[in-house]
Every structure is written in structure tokens, then in C-alpha cells.
Coordinates of C-alpha atoms and ligand atoms in Angstrom, one line a residue:
Chain B
M227 CA 0.0 0.0 0.0
S228 CA 2.5 2.5 1.2
T229 CA 5.0 1.6 -1.4
A230 CA 2.4 1.9 -4.2
G231 CA 1.3 5.3 -2.8
R232 CA 4.9 6.5 -2.7
L233 CA 5.4 5.3 -6.3
A234 CA 2.4 7.0 -7.5
A235 CA 3.2 10.3 -5.5
A236 CA 6.9 10.5 -6.8
P237 CA 7.3 13.2 -9.2
S238 CA 7.8 11.6 -12.7
E239 CA 10.0 14.3 -14.1
A240 CA 12.4 13.4 -11.3
L241 CA 13.0 10.0 -12.7
P242 CA 14.8 9.6 -16.0
E243 CA 12.7 7.5 -18.5
P244 CA 14.5 4.1 -18.3
H245 CA 14.5 4.2 -14.2
R246 CA 11.0 4.9 -14.3
T247 CA 10.0 1.9 -16.5
A248 CA 12.5 -0.2 -14.6
A249 CA 10.6 0.8 -11.4
L250 CA 7.3 0.1 -12.9
R251 CA 8.3 -3.3 -14.3
R252 CA 9.4 -4.4 -10.7
L253 CA 6.1 -3.4 -9.2
P254 CA 4.2 -6.8 -10.2
L255 CA 7.0 -8.5 -8.2
A256 CA 6.0 -6.8 -5.0
L257 CA 2.2 -7.0 -5.6
L258 CA 1.9 -10.6 -4.1
P259 CA 3.7 -10.0 -0.8
L260 CA 2.2 -6.8 -0.3
S261 CA -1.3 -8.0 -0.7
G262 CA -0.4 -11.1 1.7
L263 CA 0.8 -8.6 4.3
L264 CA -2.3 -6.6 3.9
A265 CA -4.7 -9.6 4.1
W266 CA -2.8 -10.7 7.3
Q267 CA -3.2 -7.2 8.7
M268 CA -6.8 -7.2 7.9
I269 CA -7.5 -10.3 9.8
I270 CA -5.8 -8.7 12.9
W271 CA -8.0 -5.7 12.5
I272 CA -11.1 -7.6 11.9
A273 CA -10.9 -10.7 13.9
A274 CA -8.6 -9.4 16.6
P275 CA -7.1 -12.9 17.4
R276 CA -5.1 -13.3 20.7
P277 CA -1.3 -12.4 19.9
W278 CA 0.0 -16.0 20.7
L279 CA -2.5 -17.3 18.2
L280 CA -1.6 -15.0 15.4
P281 CA 0.9 -12.1 15.9
S282 CA 0.5 -9.0 13.6
P283 CA 3.1 -8.2 11.0
A284 CA 4.4 -5.5 13.4
D285 CA 4.7 -7.8 16.1
V286 CA 7.0 -10.2 14.1
A287 CA 8.9 -7.2 12.8
E288 CA 9.6 -6.0 16.3
V289 CA 10.7 -9.7 17.3
M290 CA 13.0 -9.8 14.5
W291 CA 14.7 -6.7 15.6
S292 CA 14.7 -7.1 19.4
D293 CA 15.8 -10.8 19.2
R294 CA 18.1 -10.4 16.3
E295 CA 21.1 -11.8 18.1
R296 CA 19.4 -15.1 18.8
L297 CA 17.8 -15.2 15.4
W298 CA 21.1 -14.8 13.8
F299 CA 22.9 -17.3 15.9
H300 CA 20.3 -20.0 14.8
A301 CA 20.3 -18.7 11.1
Q302 CA 24.0 -19.3 10.9
A303 CA 23.6 -22.9 12.1
T304 CA 20.8 -23.4 9.3
I305 CA 22.8 -21.7 6.6
A306 CA 25.9 -23.7 7.2
E307 CA 24.0 -27.0 7.5
S308 CA 22.2 -26.3 4.2
A309 CA 25.2 -25.0 2.4
V310 CA 27.3 -28.1 3.3
G311 CA 24.5 -30.3 2.3
F312 CA 23.8 -28.6 -0.9
A313 CA 27.7 -28.5 -1.8
L314 CA 27.9 -32.3 -1.3
A315 CA 24.8 -33.0 -3.3
A316 CA 25.9 -30.7 -6.1
V317 CA 29.5 -32.5 -6.3
L318 CA 28.4 -36.0 -5.7
G319 CA 25.3 -35.7 -7.7
T320 CA 26.9 -34.4 -10.7
A321 CA 29.7 -37.1 -10.5
L322 CA 26.8 -39.8 -10.3
A323 CA 25.0 -38.2 -13.2
M324 CA 28.1 -38.2 -15.4
A325 CA 28.7 -41.9 -14.4
I326 CA 25.1 -42.7 -15.3
A327 CA 25.0 -40.9 -18.5
G328 CA 28.5 -42.0 -19.5
S329 CA 28.1 -45.6 -18.9
P330 CA 25.0 -47.7 -19.9
A331 CA 25.8 -50.4 -17.3
V332 CA 26.2 -47.7 -14.4
G333 CA 22.9 -46.4 -15.9
R334 CA 21.0 -49.6 -15.6
A335 CA 22.5 -50.8 -12.2
V336 CA 22.0 -47.7 -10.3
Y337 CA 19.6 -45.1 -12.2
P338 CA 16.4 -47.0 -11.1
W339 CA 17.4 -47.2 -7.5
V340 CA 18.1 -43.5 -7.2
V341 CA 14.7 -42.9 -8.5
A342 CA 13.4 -45.4 -6.3
S343 CA 14.8 -44.0 -3.2
Q344 CA 12.5 -41.0 -3.7
A345 CA 9.5 -43.2 -2.7
I346 CA 11.0 -43.1 0.8
P347 CA 9.2 -40.4 2.9
I348 CA 12.0 -38.3 4.0
L349 CA 9.9 -36.9 7.1
A350 CA 9.7 -40.5 8.5
V351 CA 13.3 -41.1 8.1
A352 CA 14.6 -37.7 9.6
P353 CA 14.1 -38.7 13.2
L354 CA 16.0 -41.9 12.7
V355 CA 19.0 -39.9 11.2
A356 CA 18.7 -37.6 14.1
I357 CA 19.3 -40.7 16.4
W358 CA 22.1 -42.2 14.3
L359 CA 24.2 -39.1 13.7
S360 CA 25.2 -36.2 16.0
Y361 CA 23.3 -32.9 15.9
G362 CA 24.8 -30.9 13.0
T363 CA 25.8 -33.9 11.0
A364 CA 22.2 -35.2 11.0
Q365 CA 21.1 -31.9 9.4
V366 CA 23.7 -31.9 6.7
M367 CA 22.9 -35.5 6.0
V368 CA 19.1 -34.8 5.4
A369 CA 19.8 -31.6 3.3
F370 CA 22.2 -33.7 1.2
V371 CA 19.7 -36.5 0.7
V372 CA 16.9 -34.1 -0.3
A373 CA 19.0 -32.1 -2.6
F374 CA 20.7 -34.9 -4.3
F375 CA 17.8 -36.2 -6.4
P376 CA 17.3 -33.1 -8.7
V377 CA 20.9 -32.8 -9.2
V378 CA 21.3 -36.4 -10.4
V379 CA 18.1 -36.4 -12.5
T380 CA 18.6 -32.9 -14.3
G381 CA 22.3 -34.0 -14.7
V382 CA 21.4 -37.3 -16.5
D383 CA 18.8 -35.6 -18.7
G384 CA 21.1 -32.7 -19.6
L385 CA 24.0 -34.9 -20.5
R386 CA 21.8 -37.4 -22.4
G387 CA 20.2 -34.7 -24.2
V388 CA 23.3 -33.1 -25.7
D389 CA 23.1 -33.0 -29.6
P390 CA 26.0 -35.4 -30.7
A391 CA 26.6 -33.5 -34.1
V392 CA 28.9 -30.6 -32.4
G393 CA 31.0 -33.1 -30.7
R394 CA 31.3 -35.3 -33.9
A395 CA 32.3 -32.1 -35.8
M396 CA 34.9 -31.3 -33.3
R397 CA 36.3 -34.8 -33.3
T398 CA 36.7 -34.6 -37.0
L399 CA 38.7 -31.4 -36.5
G400 CA 41.1 -33.4 -34.2
A401 CA 39.6 -33.0 -30.9
S402 CA 40.2 -35.9 -28.4
R403 CA 37.5 -37.7 -26.7
W404 CA 38.2 -36.0 -23.3
W405 CA 38.5 -32.5 -25.1
T406 CA 35.1 -33.1 -26.7
Y407 CA 33.6 -34.2 -23.3
R408 CA 34.9 -31.3 -21.4
R409 CA 34.4 -28.5 -24.0
V410 CA 31.3 -29.7 -25.7
T411 CA 29.2 -32.1 -23.9
L412 CA 29.5 -30.6 -20.3
P413 CA 28.9 -27.1 -21.3
A414 CA 25.8 -28.1 -23.6
A415 CA 24.4 -29.8 -20.7
L416 CA 25.2 -27.1 -18.2
P417 CA 22.0 -25.0 -18.5
T418 CA 19.8 -28.2 -17.8
M419 CA 22.3 -28.9 -14.7
F420 CA 21.8 -25.3 -13.3
S421 CA 17.9 -25.7 -13.3
G422 CA 18.5 -28.8 -11.1
L423 CA 21.0 -27.0 -8.9
R424 CA 18.7 -24.3 -8.5
M425 CA 15.9 -26.5 -7.2
S426 CA 18.2 -28.5 -5.1
A427 CA 19.6 -25.3 -3.2
V428 CA 16.1 -24.7 -2.1
F429 CA 15.4 -28.1 -1.1
A430 CA 18.7 -28.4 1.0
V431 CA 17.4 -25.5 3.2
T432 CA 14.0 -27.5 3.5
G433 CA 16.0 -30.6 4.4
A434 CA 18.1 -29.0 7.0
V435 CA 14.9 -27.4 8.7
V436 CA 13.0 -30.7 8.7
A437 CA 16.0 -32.4 10.5
E438 CA 16.2 -29.4 13.0
Y439 CA 12.5 -30.0 13.8
V440 CA 13.1 -33.6 14.9
G441 CA 16.5 -33.2 16.8
A442 CA 18.9 -30.6 17.1
D443 CA 20.2 -27.9 19.7
R444 CA 20.2 -25.0 17.2
G445 CA 19.1 -23.7 13.9
L446 CA 16.0 -21.8 12.7
G447 CA 13.8 -24.9 12.4
Y448 CA 14.7 -25.8 16.1
L449 CA 14.0 -22.2 17.3
S450 CA 10.7 -22.2 15.4
E451 CA 9.6 -25.6 17.0
F452 CA 10.4 -24.6 20.4
S453 CA 9.1 -21.0 20.1
T454 CA 5.7 -22.5 18.9
A455 CA 5.6 -24.8 22.0
E456 CA 6.2 -21.9 24.2
F457 CA 3.4 -20.0 22.5
R458 CA 6.0 -17.4 21.4
T459 CA 4.4 -17.4 18.1
A460 CA 5.8 -14.1 16.9
R461 CA 9.3 -15.5 17.3
S462 CA 8.3 -18.6 15.4
F463 CA 7.0 -16.5 12.6
A464 CA 10.2 -14.3 12.5
A465 CA 12.2 -17.7 12.2
I466 CA 10.1 -18.7 9.3
V467 CA 10.4 -15.3 7.6
L468 CA 14.3 -15.8 7.8
L469 CA 14.1 -19.3 6.5
A470 CA 12.2 -18.0 3.5
L471 CA 14.8 -15.4 2.9
I472 CA 17.7 -17.9 3.3
G473 CA 15.9 -20.2 0.6
L474 CA 15.6 -17.2 -1.7
A475 CA 19.1 -16.2 -1.2
F476 CA 20.4 -19.8 -2.0
F477 CA 18.3 -19.8 -5.1
G478 CA 19.6 -16.3 -6.0
A479 CA 23.2 -17.6 -5.5
V480 CA 22.8 -20.3 -8.0
S481 CA 21.0 -18.2 -10.4
L482 CA 23.9 -15.7 -10.3
A483 CA 26.5 -18.5 -10.7
E484 CA 24.5 -19.5 -13.8
R485 CA 24.5 -16.0 -15.2
I486 CA 28.2 -15.7 -14.8
A487 CA 28.8 -19.3 -16.2
L488 CA 26.5 -18.8 -19.0
P489 CA 26.6 -15.2 -20.4
H490 CA 25.4 -16.3 -23.8
R491 CA 21.9 -17.1 -22.4
R492 CA 21.4 -13.3 -21.6
H493 CA 23.6 -11.4 -24.0
S494 CA 23.9 -11.5 -27.7
V495 CA 27.4 -10.1 -27.6
R496 CA 30.2 -11.3 -25.2
P497 CA 29.9 -9.1 -22.1
T498 CA 32.9 -7.0 -21.3
W499 CA 33.6 -8.7 -18.3
R500 CA 34.3 -11.9 -20.3
R501 CA 36.6 -10.4 -22.8
P502 CA 40.3 -11.3 -22.5
Chain N
M236 CA 48.3 -24.8 -41.3
S237 CA 46.0 -25.5 -44.2
E238 CA 48.8 -24.5 -46.7
H239 CA 51.0 -27.3 -45.5
A240 CA 48.5 -30.1 -45.0
A241 CA 48.1 -32.3 -48.2
A242 CA 45.0 -32.5 -50.3
S243 CA 45.0 -36.4 -50.6
S244 CA 42.8 -38.6 -52.6
I245 CA 40.0 -40.2 -50.7
E246 CA 38.9 -43.7 -51.8
A247 CA 36.2 -46.1 -50.3
R248 CA 36.4 -49.7 -51.2
G249 CA 33.5 -51.9 -50.7
L250 CA 32.1 -50.0 -47.7
T251 CA 29.4 -52.2 -46.1
L252 CA 27.6 -51.2 -42.8
A253 CA 24.4 -52.1 -41.0
L254 CA 22.9 -49.8 -38.3
G255 CA 20.6 -51.2 -35.9
G256 CA 20.0 -54.2 -38.2
T257 CA 19.1 -51.9 -41.2
P258 CA 21.9 -52.3 -44.2
V259 CA 22.7 -48.7 -44.9
L260 CA 25.8 -49.2 -47.1
A261 CA 26.4 -52.2 -49.2
G262 CA 29.6 -52.4 -51.0
L263 CA 30.0 -48.7 -51.8
D264 CA 33.0 -47.7 -54.0
L265 CA 34.0 -44.3 -54.8
R266 CA 37.2 -42.3 -55.5
I267 CA 38.0 -38.6 -55.2
G268 CA 41.2 -37.3 -56.6
P269 CA 43.5 -35.0 -54.9
G270 CA 41.9 -31.4 -55.0
E271 CA 38.9 -32.8 -56.8
F272 CA 35.5 -31.4 -55.9
V273 CA 32.8 -34.2 -56.1
A274 CA 29.2 -33.8 -55.4
L275 CA 26.9 -36.7 -54.2
V276 CA 23.2 -36.8 -54.7
G277 CA 20.8 -39.5 -53.7
P278 CA 17.4 -39.9 -52.2
S279 CA 16.8 -38.9 -48.6
G280 CA 17.6 -41.7 -46.0
C281 CA 19.8 -43.6 -48.6
G282 CA 22.9 -43.3 -46.2
K283 CA 24.8 -40.1 -47.5
S284 CA 25.4 -38.7 -43.9
T285 CA 26.3 -42.2 -42.8
L286 CA 28.9 -42.5 -45.6
L287 CA 30.3 -39.2 -44.5
S288 CA 30.6 -40.4 -40.7
V289 CA 32.4 -43.6 -42.2
L290 CA 34.8 -41.5 -44.5
A291 CA 35.6 -39.1 -41.6
G292 CA 36.5 -42.1 -39.1
L293 CA 33.5 -41.6 -36.8
I294 CA 32.1 -45.0 -37.5
E295 CA 34.0 -48.0 -38.6
P296 CA 32.3 -50.0 -41.5
D297 CA 31.4 -53.7 -41.1
A298 CA 33.3 -54.5 -44.0
G299 CA 35.6 -52.5 -46.7
A300 CA 38.0 -49.8 -46.1
V301 CA 38.9 -46.1 -46.6
L302 CA 42.0 -45.4 -48.3
L303 CA 43.7 -41.8 -48.1
D304 CA 46.4 -41.4 -50.9
D305 CA 45.9 -45.2 -51.7
L306 CA 46.9 -46.2 -48.2
P307 CA 44.4 -48.0 -45.9
S308 CA 43.5 -45.6 -43.0
G309 CA 42.2 -47.1 -39.9
D310 CA 43.2 -44.1 -37.8
R311 CA 41.9 -41.2 -40.0
L312 CA 39.5 -39.3 -37.5
G313 CA 40.7 -35.8 -37.5
R314 CA 42.4 -35.9 -41.0
L315 CA 39.2 -35.2 -42.8
T316 CA 37.0 -32.4 -41.8
L317 CA 33.1 -33.0 -41.5
M318 CA 30.7 -30.2 -41.7
P319 CA 27.3 -31.6 -40.4
Q320 CA 23.8 -31.0 -41.7
T321 CA 23.2 -28.7 -38.9
D322 CA 25.6 -25.7 -38.3
A323 CA 26.8 -27.4 -35.1
L324 CA 28.0 -24.2 -33.6
M325 CA 28.7 -24.1 -29.9
P326 CA 26.1 -21.6 -28.5
W327 CA 28.4 -20.7 -25.5
R328 CA 31.3 -19.5 -27.7
T329 CA 31.4 -16.4 -29.6
V330 CA 31.7 -16.3 -33.4
L331 CA 35.3 -15.7 -33.1
D332 CA 35.8 -18.7 -30.8
N333 CA 33.8 -20.9 -32.9
V334 CA 36.0 -20.2 -35.8
R335 CA 39.2 -20.5 -34.2
V336 CA 38.6 -23.7 -32.5
G337 CA 39.4 -25.3 -35.7
S338 CA 42.9 -24.0 -36.2
L339 CA 43.5 -24.3 -32.5
L340 CA 42.8 -27.9 -32.6
A341 CA 45.1 -28.3 -35.5
G342 CA 47.9 -26.8 -33.3
T343 CA 48.2 -23.3 -34.6
A344 CA 49.4 -20.9 -32.1
A345 CA 46.5 -18.7 -30.3
D346 CA 47.4 -15.4 -31.9
E347 CA 48.0 -16.8 -35.4
A348 CA 44.7 -18.6 -35.0
T349 CA 42.9 -15.5 -34.0
A350 CA 44.4 -13.4 -36.9
A351 CA 43.3 -16.2 -39.5
A352 CA 39.9 -16.4 -38.1
R353 CA 39.4 -12.5 -38.2
R354 CA 40.7 -12.6 -41.8
T355 CA 38.3 -15.4 -42.7
L356 CA 35.4 -13.7 -41.1
A357 CA 36.1 -10.5 -42.9
R358 CA 36.2 -12.3 -46.1
F359 CA 33.0 -14.0 -45.5
G360 CA 31.2 -10.6 -44.6
L361 CA 31.2 -11.2 -40.9
S362 CA 33.5 -8.4 -39.5
G363 CA 31.8 -6.8 -36.5
F364 CA 30.2 -10.1 -35.4
E365 CA 33.4 -11.5 -33.9
D366 CA 32.1 -11.1 -30.5
H367 CA 28.6 -12.0 -31.0
Y368 CA 27.0 -15.4 -29.8
P369 CA 25.7 -17.6 -32.5
H370 CA 22.0 -17.1 -31.4
A371 CA 22.4 -13.5 -32.4
L372 CA 23.0 -14.3 -35.9
S373 CA 20.7 -15.3 -38.8
G374 CA 20.6 -19.0 -40.3
G375 CA 22.9 -17.8 -43.2
M376 CA 25.4 -16.1 -41.1
R377 CA 25.5 -19.1 -38.8
Q378 CA 26.4 -21.3 -41.8
R379 CA 29.1 -18.8 -42.8
V380 CA 30.6 -19.4 -39.4
A381 CA 30.4 -23.2 -39.7
L382 CA 32.0 -22.9 -43.3
A383 CA 34.7 -20.6 -41.8
R384 CA 35.5 -23.1 -39.0
T385 CA 35.7 -25.9 -41.5
M386 CA 38.0 -24.1 -43.9
L387 CA 40.4 -23.2 -40.9
G388 CA 40.6 -26.7 -39.5
G389 CA 44.0 -27.3 -40.9
T390 CA 42.9 -30.3 -43.0
R391 CA 42.5 -30.2 -46.8
M392 CA 39.7 -32.9 -47.2
W393 CA 36.3 -31.7 -46.7
L394 CA 33.1 -33.7 -46.2
L395 CA 30.2 -31.2 -46.4
D396 CA 26.9 -32.6 -45.4
E397 CA 24.2 -30.5 -47.0
P398 CA 25.8 -27.3 -45.9
F399 CA 23.2 -24.9 -47.1
G400 CA 20.2 -27.4 -46.9
A401 CA 18.1 -25.3 -44.4
L402 CA 18.7 -22.1 -46.1
D403 CA 16.5 -19.9 -48.6
A404 CA 17.4 -19.9 -52.2
L405 CA 19.0 -16.4 -52.1
T406 CA 21.3 -17.1 -49.1
R407 CA 22.0 -20.4 -50.7
A408 CA 23.2 -18.9 -54.0
D409 CA 25.3 -16.5 -52.0
L410 CA 27.0 -19.0 -49.9
R411 CA 27.5 -21.4 -52.8
G412 CA 29.7 -18.3 -54.3
V413 CA 31.6 -18.3 -50.9
L414 CA 32.2 -22.1 -51.0
A415 CA 33.4 -22.0 -54.7
D416 CA 35.8 -19.1 -54.1
T417 CA 37.3 -20.8 -50.9
W418 CA 37.8 -24.2 -52.7
A419 CA 39.2 -22.3 -55.8
R420 CA 41.9 -20.7 -53.4
D421 CA 42.7 -23.9 -51.1
R422 CA 42.0 -26.7 -53.6
P423 CA 40.9 -29.2 -50.8
T424 CA 39.6 -32.6 -51.8
T425 CA 35.9 -32.1 -51.2
L426 CA 32.9 -34.3 -51.1
L427 CA 29.7 -32.3 -51.1
V428 CA 26.3 -34.0 -50.2
T429 CA 23.4 -32.0 -51.5
H430 CA 19.7 -32.1 -52.7
D431 CA 20.0 -29.3 -55.1
L432 CA 21.0 -30.5 -58.7
D433 CA 21.9 -26.8 -59.4
E434 CA 24.2 -26.7 -56.7
A435 CA 25.8 -29.9 -57.5
V436 CA 26.6 -29.0 -61.2
L437 CA 27.7 -25.4 -60.4
L438 CA 30.1 -26.6 -57.7
A439 CA 31.4 -30.0 -58.7
D440 CA 33.7 -31.5 -61.1
R441 CA 31.9 -34.8 -60.9
V442 CA 28.5 -35.7 -59.4
L443 CA 27.9 -39.1 -58.0
V444 CA 24.3 -40.4 -57.8
C445 CA 23.6 -42.8 -55.0
G446 CA 20.7 -45.4 -55.1
A447 CA 18.0 -46.0 -52.6
R448 CA 19.1 -47.4 -49.3
P449 CA 21.4 -49.5 -48.9
A450 CA 23.7 -47.0 -50.7
R451 CA 25.7 -47.7 -53.7
V452 CA 27.0 -45.4 -56.4
V453 CA 24.8 -45.9 -59.4
G454 CA 25.8 -43.1 -61.7
E455 CA 28.7 -40.8 -62.3
I456 CA 28.3 -37.6 -64.2
P457 CA 31.0 -35.3 -65.0
V458 CA 30.7 -31.6 -65.3
A459 CA 33.1 -30.3 -67.8
M460 CA 32.6 -26.5 -67.3
R461 CA 35.1 -23.7 -66.9
R462 CA 35.4 -22.0 -63.7
P463 CA 34.7 -19.5 -62.3
R464 CA 31.1 -20.5 -62.9
S465 CA 28.1 -18.3 -62.4
L466 CA 24.4 -18.7 -62.1
D467 CA 23.9 -17.2 -65.3
D468 CA 25.5 -20.0 -67.0
L469 CA 22.9 -22.6 -66.0
A470 CA 21.1 -22.6 -69.3
D471 CA 24.6 -23.5 -70.9
P472 CA 24.5 -27.1 -72.4
A473 CA 27.7 -27.9 -70.5
F474 CA 25.3 -27.6 -67.3
S475 CA 22.0 -28.5 -68.6
E476 CA 23.2 -31.7 -70.0
P477 CA 24.8 -33.0 -67.0
R478 CA 21.9 -31.9 -65.0
A479 CA 19.6 -33.8 -67.2
E480 CA 21.6 -36.8 -66.9
I481 CA 21.7 -36.8 -63.1
L482 CA 17.9 -36.4 -63.1
A483 CA 17.6 -39.5 -65.5
T484 CA 19.8 -41.5 -63.1
L485 CA 17.8 -40.5 -60.1
R486 CA 14.6 -41.6 -61.9
A487 CA 16.2 -44.9 -62.7
T488 CA 16.8 -45.6 -59.0
G489 CA 13.1 -44.9 -58.4
A490 CA 13.6 -41.9 -56.2
L491 CA 11.7 -39.7 -58.6
A492 CA 8.5 -40.2 -60.4
Ligands
ATP117 N1 21.9 -44.9 -35.3 C1 21.0 -45.4 -36.3 N2 20.4 -46.8 -36.0 C2 19.6 -47.3 -37.1 N3 19.4 -46.7 -38.1 C3 20.0 -45.5 -38.5 C4 21.0 -44.9 -37.6 N4 21.4 -43.9 -38.2 C5 20.8 -43.9 -39.6 N5 20.0 -44.9 -39.6 C6 19.4 -45.3 -40.8 O1 20.1 -45.3 -41.9 C7 19.6 -44.6 -43.1 C8 20.5 -43.5 -43.6 O2 20.6 -42.4 -42.8 P1 21.5 -41.2 -43.4 O3 21.3 -40.1 -42.3 O4 22.8 -41.6 -43.7 O5 20.6 -40.8 -44.6 P2 20.9 -39.6 -45.6 O6 21.1 -40.2 -46.9 O7 22.0 -38.7 -45.1 O8 19.4 -38.8 -45.4 P3 19.2 -37.2 -45.7 O9 19.4 -37.0 -47.1 O10 17.7 -37.2 -45.3 O11 19.9 -36.5 -44.8 C9 18.4 -44.1 -42.7 O12 17.4 -44.7 -43.3 C10 18.2 -44.3 -41.2 O13 17.0 -45.0 -41.0
MG118 MG1 21.9 -36.7 -44.2

């Protein structure tokens, strides 16, 4: 509401044309969260629920500030667990995808089981993992397991879908098998691999949080769980908001890496920072 | 670079190959002299692209042999440059990098390869596009880039698989001129697969006709026309007679009604 009002009230002459259109193009992006916030506030105004049942956005914002040190402490734990889980999934998942796509024998022996493993409900297994492994390790493990699958599947699809014509042309120009794999097959599969990595980055955060719910001594999932149990609902909400932001940041980080690695997807000319 | 590589003769003897149970080549024989330009026409699906893969060394035949300069060449991959039916450019590399890759793979020093690529791009009317990515080019421009890469590949044996098949008639006529000039400069041993009979007679010294699958050479028509040739000469009997003969041979294979 207020943002829209400010935008409308801004003197349009003050903004040069391109900036103004850029601001206008971003407007739809803010529409959904703003109307969500508005609906939330309306419920508070109209139904006036008790604060421990449903805190107001202002209450949550207030807790986010006043309790920032505690929130940051737990956020760090969640970020670390998710990041390690995701990194393991990215590296091992890509390696397995390369093995599956590269060898029909490995593909037949392993791939069906990778797919079948997805039928196991991770929510049911997480408590067991929490018993078997120490705090921290268990969270990394669950984050890894959840993030692994999309990396493998998109990796296999990407590598198998590469048009062999380019590699064959390069082979006739004298390229070795290894050169062709590294310089043609892998780059050609990269766009598909990145969509898997983006998904799996978000999944890793979810995985770490699920594992924190069932057994941990720190992390935003743990904080949210025991805050709810103590009816400190505002703090629980604050933890959830932070988790959403962390998920977005993970997604954004992978998208940024993709933009840097694949400039041709966005530019028609080699960007200046790529020129030798 | 290409000046030093030899333009060898290419010979196929009794090439036989089945793919997935389908016989595609059945005792195919052909010979292309050093520096000769030969065109190959034939019905779609008869095995022309497969033949080029075998000649290039990408697929080994079930029986028969490929000879370069009359020597059996089991290990010929990298000695003949294949220009595939699609432009086969790498979308993540700029025009310059796509063209350079051929000479770099041939062992040319980087700055020399860059200079050669820039010269060739200029000759092909692509100066100013060196730093563009392929998706920002038109189909004709991409095909020029692919041709430039093939030219700079450091080999002087070219296997061109319908290089202009996907282009409009005007662009095709234009690129045909580019190819004719380039061939006249370098004199590589060339086998051009095409569906366009005008293209075949305008470019080639000799036109081979291949029958329906499994492929065999069923006709050989020489084109005795001076070079440089021009589109205006198509009515000349030196063109129209071989063209009619190719057509008659194709009819005899049952490829045409
Ligand atoms: N990997 C494969 N497995 C089975 N059959 C194949 C394979 N590759 C090609 N073939 C068969 O070989 C035949 C020849 O294919 P090829 O691509 O060489 O034809 P072509 O003469 O180049 O056709 P076009 O003029 O349409 O390009 C086709 O009929 C196809 O069915
Ligand atoms: Mg073909």
C-alpha cells in the first residue's frame, strides 16, 4: 500500500525514463507479498485474534529486531548445514549423473534405485537420522539426501540430451574424446544442470530445517519449533520469515552463478567482463 | 596450417555397414582425386550422412576400407573435416571462438589462429560480429561461421553434408559463391552432399548419384565446365546436359516419379 502510494506520488519528471520503466516493471513483483501482508493485517484488525494465536506483522517485525542476536545465531547454523548439504549434493550428484550418462551399465544398475529412493518419505526417516548421527551432521545428511535427487536427474537428462553433432564435428577437427567431453558435452548440458542445482539449493534448506525440527540443539527450525511450543508465536514467525529469505538467497546465489557461467543465455554479444 | 596439409585422394572400397539391423551401405565404392570437388546426390535416407561419418572415421564400417592417398587408413579421425547437416556451432562460444577452434585444434598458435579467424570472417562478410554469440546471428550467417570453421580446420579434405540445405534460395546462392571461391583458393579434396542439382553442377567436377538404401554409387556424371562458374550459365549445355543426366539417373533409382 504505502510503497504503491509513494511510487504514485513520486514526481515523474525526477526519474529519467529508463529508471521509471524499470521501477514500474518491478511493481508486479511486490504485488503478491504486499497483498499477503495486507490480508494478514486485515485479519488482525477484523478478527483481533489473541497475539499468541496470530501475531501481527508489526509484532513479528518487532521480534526480528529485538531478538536479532538469537535469530542470527540460529540462522548461521541453518545456513551452514544447508550450504554443506547442498555442496555435497552438487558435487556427488553431478559425479553420479556423469557416471550414469556416460556408462549404460552404471545407468542400468544404479539409476532405477536413485529414482526408487524418492519413494521413501524423508519426514519419516529424519528422526532416525537424528538418532544415528550427531547434531549438525544429521541436518547436513538430510539436506544432502533431499538435494541430491534433482541434481542427479537433471544432470542425467542434460548430459543425455546433448546433440552429438557438435562433438562429432569437433572430433573430425582433431579434438580428443576428453576435449570433446569437457568442451562440448559438459557446457551443452550446463543449462539443464543449473535448473537442477537451483531446485536443489532450495530443497537443501528445507531438508536441514526438517532435520532441525526432529532433533537439534540449534537452527531456525529448532528455534521455530520450541518457540511455537512456548506460544512465542511471533518469534516462530520471525524464524519462518528468515528461512524463506535464506531459501531465496540460496536460489539467487545459484542463479547468479549461472548468469556468470552462461553469459550467452542473456547477452547477444560477449559481455565486457568476459573479454580477455 | 592448411597450406602445409596435403590434399590427399579419398577412396572407399566396398564399404558395408548395417545400423540397428538395417543395411545402410552395401559395398559402396568411390574415389575422389586430390583437390577434386565431387558432389553426391541421392534420395533422402539412402545413407549419405552415414557414408560421410564412415569416411571421416567416426564410424567403422562392417566391411570394406577407406584409403587416403591409396593407403588404408584405420586411424583417419581428424584428417578429414566434417561439416554436419546442422551448423553445429557451440552456442556458449562467440563467433570468433567458434571459428578459431578448428585451427587451435590443428595446433596453430593462439594469436595466429585469431588473426586467421578474423581474416576469414572479414572475407565472409562477418566483420563486426566476432564477439557475437551464434544465437544473435541469422541462419545464413551461422552457416558462414560453420564454413569458416571447416576451412580453418587445418585439413584439406572436406566432407560437407548439405551445408546449405536449411537456407533460402537467395542465401544459398550467395554461400555457394563463398564456397566456390574458398575451394578455388585452397583446392581441398571435397565431397559435397546435396539435394540441389543446380548446386551440384555449379560446384562439382563430378557428380555421383547414390541409389536408394542400402547406398551404392549408381551413376557418375562429369561436369566439364570452366571455372569460375556463375548462376547465369545454368542454361549453358555444359550445365543443362549433365543436370538432365543426373535427373535421369535419379529416376532410374526410383527416387523420382
Ligand atoms: N543410429 C542408427 N540406427 C539405426 N538406423 C540408422 C541410424 N542412423 C541412421 N540410420 C538409418 O540409416 C539410413 C541412412 O541415414 P542417413 O542419415 O545416412 O541418410 P541420408 O542419406 O543422409 O538422408 P538425408 O538426405 O535425409 O539426410 C536411414 O534410413 C536411417 O533409418
Ligand atoms: Mg543426411
